[in-house]
C-alpha cells in the first residue's frame, strides 16, 4: 500500500512516476481490509499540512527579521503549493 495524504495522484507524468515510484506513485488504498483508513489518513494529512503552514509563517517572519532580503513567506508558499 502507498499513500500521499494530499493527492491521490501527485502528477500525471508516467515517466517521472516510474523513475521515482517511492515518492510519487498514485495512492493505493486497502479499501477492503481497512475501509476507514483513506478518510482518516487524508484528514490527518491536512491537519499536518495546516500546522506546517502555521510554523512556516513564524519561521518566515523570524528569518526575514534577521535577513531583510529574504523573500516574504517563502517557506509558507512552498508548503501551501
PDB file of C-alpha atoms in Angstrom:
ATOM      1  CA  UNK A   1       0.000   0.000   0.000  1.00  0.00           C
ATOM      2  CA  UNK A   2       1.145   3.546  -0.700  1.00  0.00           C
ATOM      3  CA  UNK A   3      -0.454   6.823   0.343  1.00  0.00           C
ATOM      4  CA  UNK A   4       0.125  10.534  -0.145  1.00  0.00           C
ATOM      5  CA  UNK A   5      -2.023  12.466   2.346  1.00  0.00           C
ATOM      6  CA  UNK A   6      -2.652  15.379  -0.021  1.00  0.00           C
ATOM      7  CA  UNK A   7      -3.074  13.939  -3.501  1.00  0.00           C
ATOM      8  CA  UNK A   8      -4.285  10.578  -4.774  1.00  0.00           C
ATOM      9  CA  UNK A   9      -2.162  11.087  -7.884  1.00  0.00           C
ATOM     10  CA  UNK A  10       0.512  13.764  -7.371  1.00  0.00           C
ATOM     11  CA  UNK A  11       1.414  14.020 -11.081  1.00  0.00           C
ATOM     12  CA  UNK A  12       0.333  12.527 -14.399  1.00  0.00           C
ATOM     13  CA  UNK A  13       3.775  12.116 -15.995  1.00  0.00           C
ATOM     14  CA  UNK A  14       4.231   8.326 -16.187  1.00  0.00           C
ATOM     15  CA  UNK A  15       7.972   8.651 -16.924  1.00  0.00           C
ATOM     16  CA  UNK A  16       8.583  10.538 -13.679  1.00  0.00           C
ATOM     17  CA  UNK A  17       6.303   8.174 -11.751  1.00  0.00           C
ATOM     18  CA  UNK A  18       8.291   5.171 -12.991  1.00  0.00           C
ATOM     19  CA  UNK A  19      11.588   6.930 -12.246  1.00  0.00           C
ATOM     20  CA  UNK A  20      10.607   7.856  -8.652  1.00  0.00           C
ATOM     21  CA  UNK A  21       7.911   5.351  -7.645  1.00  0.00           C
ATOM     22  CA  UNK A  22       8.621   5.591  -3.915  1.00  0.00           C
ATOM     23  CA  UNK A  23       7.858   9.310  -3.893  1.00  0.00           C
ATOM     24  CA  UNK A  24       5.106   9.998  -6.430  1.00  0.00           C
ATOM     25  CA  UNK A  25       3.278   6.783  -7.151  1.00  0.00           C
ATOM     26  CA  UNK A  26      -0.515   7.156  -7.182  1.00  0.00           C
ATOM     27  CA  UNK A  27      -2.166   6.168  -3.912  1.00  0.00           C
ATOM     28  CA  UNK A  28      -3.082   2.547  -3.318  1.00  0.00           C
ATOM     29  CA  UNK A  29      -5.648   2.100  -0.556  1.00  0.00           C
ATOM     30  CA  UNK A  30      -6.510  -1.176   1.230  1.00  0.00           C
ATOM     31  CA  UNK A  31     -10.227  -0.380   0.953  1.00  0.00           C
ATOM     32  CA  UNK A  32     -11.408  -3.931   1.549  1.00  0.00           C
ATOM     33  CA  UNK A  33      -9.116  -4.585   4.501  1.00  0.00           C
ATOM     34  CA  UNK A  34      -9.295  -1.156   6.215  1.00  0.00           C
ATOM     35  CA  UNK A  35     -12.100   0.898   4.665  1.00  0.00           C
ATOM     36  CA  UNK A  36     -11.810   3.796   7.109  1.00  0.00           C
ATOM     37  CA  UNK A  37      -8.056   4.312   6.524  1.00  0.00           C
ATOM     38  CA  UNK A  38      -8.287   6.538   3.440  1.00  0.00           C
ATOM     39  CA  UNK A  39     -10.503   9.205   5.003  1.00  0.00           C
ATOM     40  CA  UNK A  40      -8.688   9.203   8.328  1.00  0.00           C
ATOM     41  CA  UNK A  41      -5.263   9.361   6.672  1.00  0.00           C
ATOM     42  CA  UNK A  42      -6.253  12.243   4.382  1.00  0.00           C
ATOM     43  CA  UNK A  43      -7.804  14.155   7.282  1.00  0.00           C
ATOM     44  CA  UNK A  44      -4.663  13.715   9.382  1.00  0.00           C
ATOM     45  CA  UNK A  45      -2.524  14.750   6.401  1.00  0.00           C
ATOM     46  CA  UNK A  46      -4.467  18.004   6.044  1.00  0.00           C
ATOM     47  CA  UNK A  47      -4.037  18.755   9.756  1.00  0.00           C
ATOM     48  CA  UNK A  48      -0.285  18.185   9.440  1.00  0.00           C
ATOM     49  CA  UNK A  49      -0.081  20.497   6.408  1.00  0.00           C
ATOM     50  CA  UNK A  50      -2.071  23.220   8.200  1.00  0.00           C
ATOM     51  CA  UNK A  51       0.209  23.018  11.252  1.00  0.00           C
ATOM     52  CA  UNK A  52       3.229  23.123   8.938  1.00  0.00           C
ATOM     53  CA  UNK A  53       1.906  26.291   7.334  1.00  0.00           C
ATOM     54  CA  UNK A  54       1.473  27.936  10.750  1.00  0.00           C
ATOM     55  CA  UNK A  55       5.047  27.020  11.718  1.00  0.00           C
ATOM     56  CA  UNK A  56       6.328  28.176   8.312  1.00  0.00           C
ATOM     57  CA  UNK A  57       4.739  31.621   8.748  1.00  0.00           C
ATOM     58  CA  UNK A  58       6.589  32.087  12.033  1.00  0.00           C
ATOM     59  CA  UNK A  59       9.861  30.809  10.555  1.00  0.00           C
ATOM     60  CA  UNK A  60       9.491  33.209   7.633  1.00  0.00           C
ATOM     61  CA  UNK A  61       8.916  36.147   9.984  1.00  0.00           C
ATOM     62  CA  UNK A  62      11.952  35.234  12.066  1.00  0.00           C
ATOM     63  CA  UNK A  63      14.277  34.737   9.105  1.00  0.00           C
ATOM     64  CA  UNK A  64      13.083  37.951   7.469  1.00  0.00           C
ATOM     65  CA  UNK A  65      13.776  39.864  10.705  1.00  0.00           C
ATOM     66  CA  UNK A  66      17.373  38.624  10.571  1.00  0.00           C
ATOM     67  CA  UNK A  67      17.800  38.795   6.802  1.00  0.00           C
ATOM     68  CA  UNK A  68      15.758  41.600   5.174  1.00  0.00           C
ATOM     69  CA  UNK A  69      16.453  40.286   1.670  1.00  0.00           C
ATOM     70  CA  UNK A  70      14.636  37.033   2.490  1.00  0.00           C
ATOM     71  CA  UNK A  71      11.559  36.768   0.249  1.00  0.00           C
ATOM     72  CA  UNK A  72       8.300  37.227   2.188  1.00  0.00           C
ATOM     73  CA  UNK A  73       6.500  33.979   3.041  1.00  0.00           C
ATOM     74  CA  UNK A  74       8.997  31.841   1.123  1.00  0.00           C
ATOM     75  CA  UNK A  75       8.656  28.706   3.265  1.00  0.00           C
ATOM     76  CA  UNK A  76       4.910  29.188   3.676  1.00  0.00           C
ATOM     77  CA  UNK A  77       4.411  29.331  -0.117  1.00  0.00           C
ATOM     78  CA  UNK A  78       6.439  26.146  -0.596  1.00  0.00           C
ATOM     79  CA  UNK A  79       4.170  24.271   1.811  1.00  0.00           C
ATOM     80  CA  UNK A  80       0.993  25.912   0.535  1.00  0.00           C
ATOM     81  CA  UNK A  81       1.598  24.954  -3.111  1.00  0.00           C
TER      82      UNK A  81
END
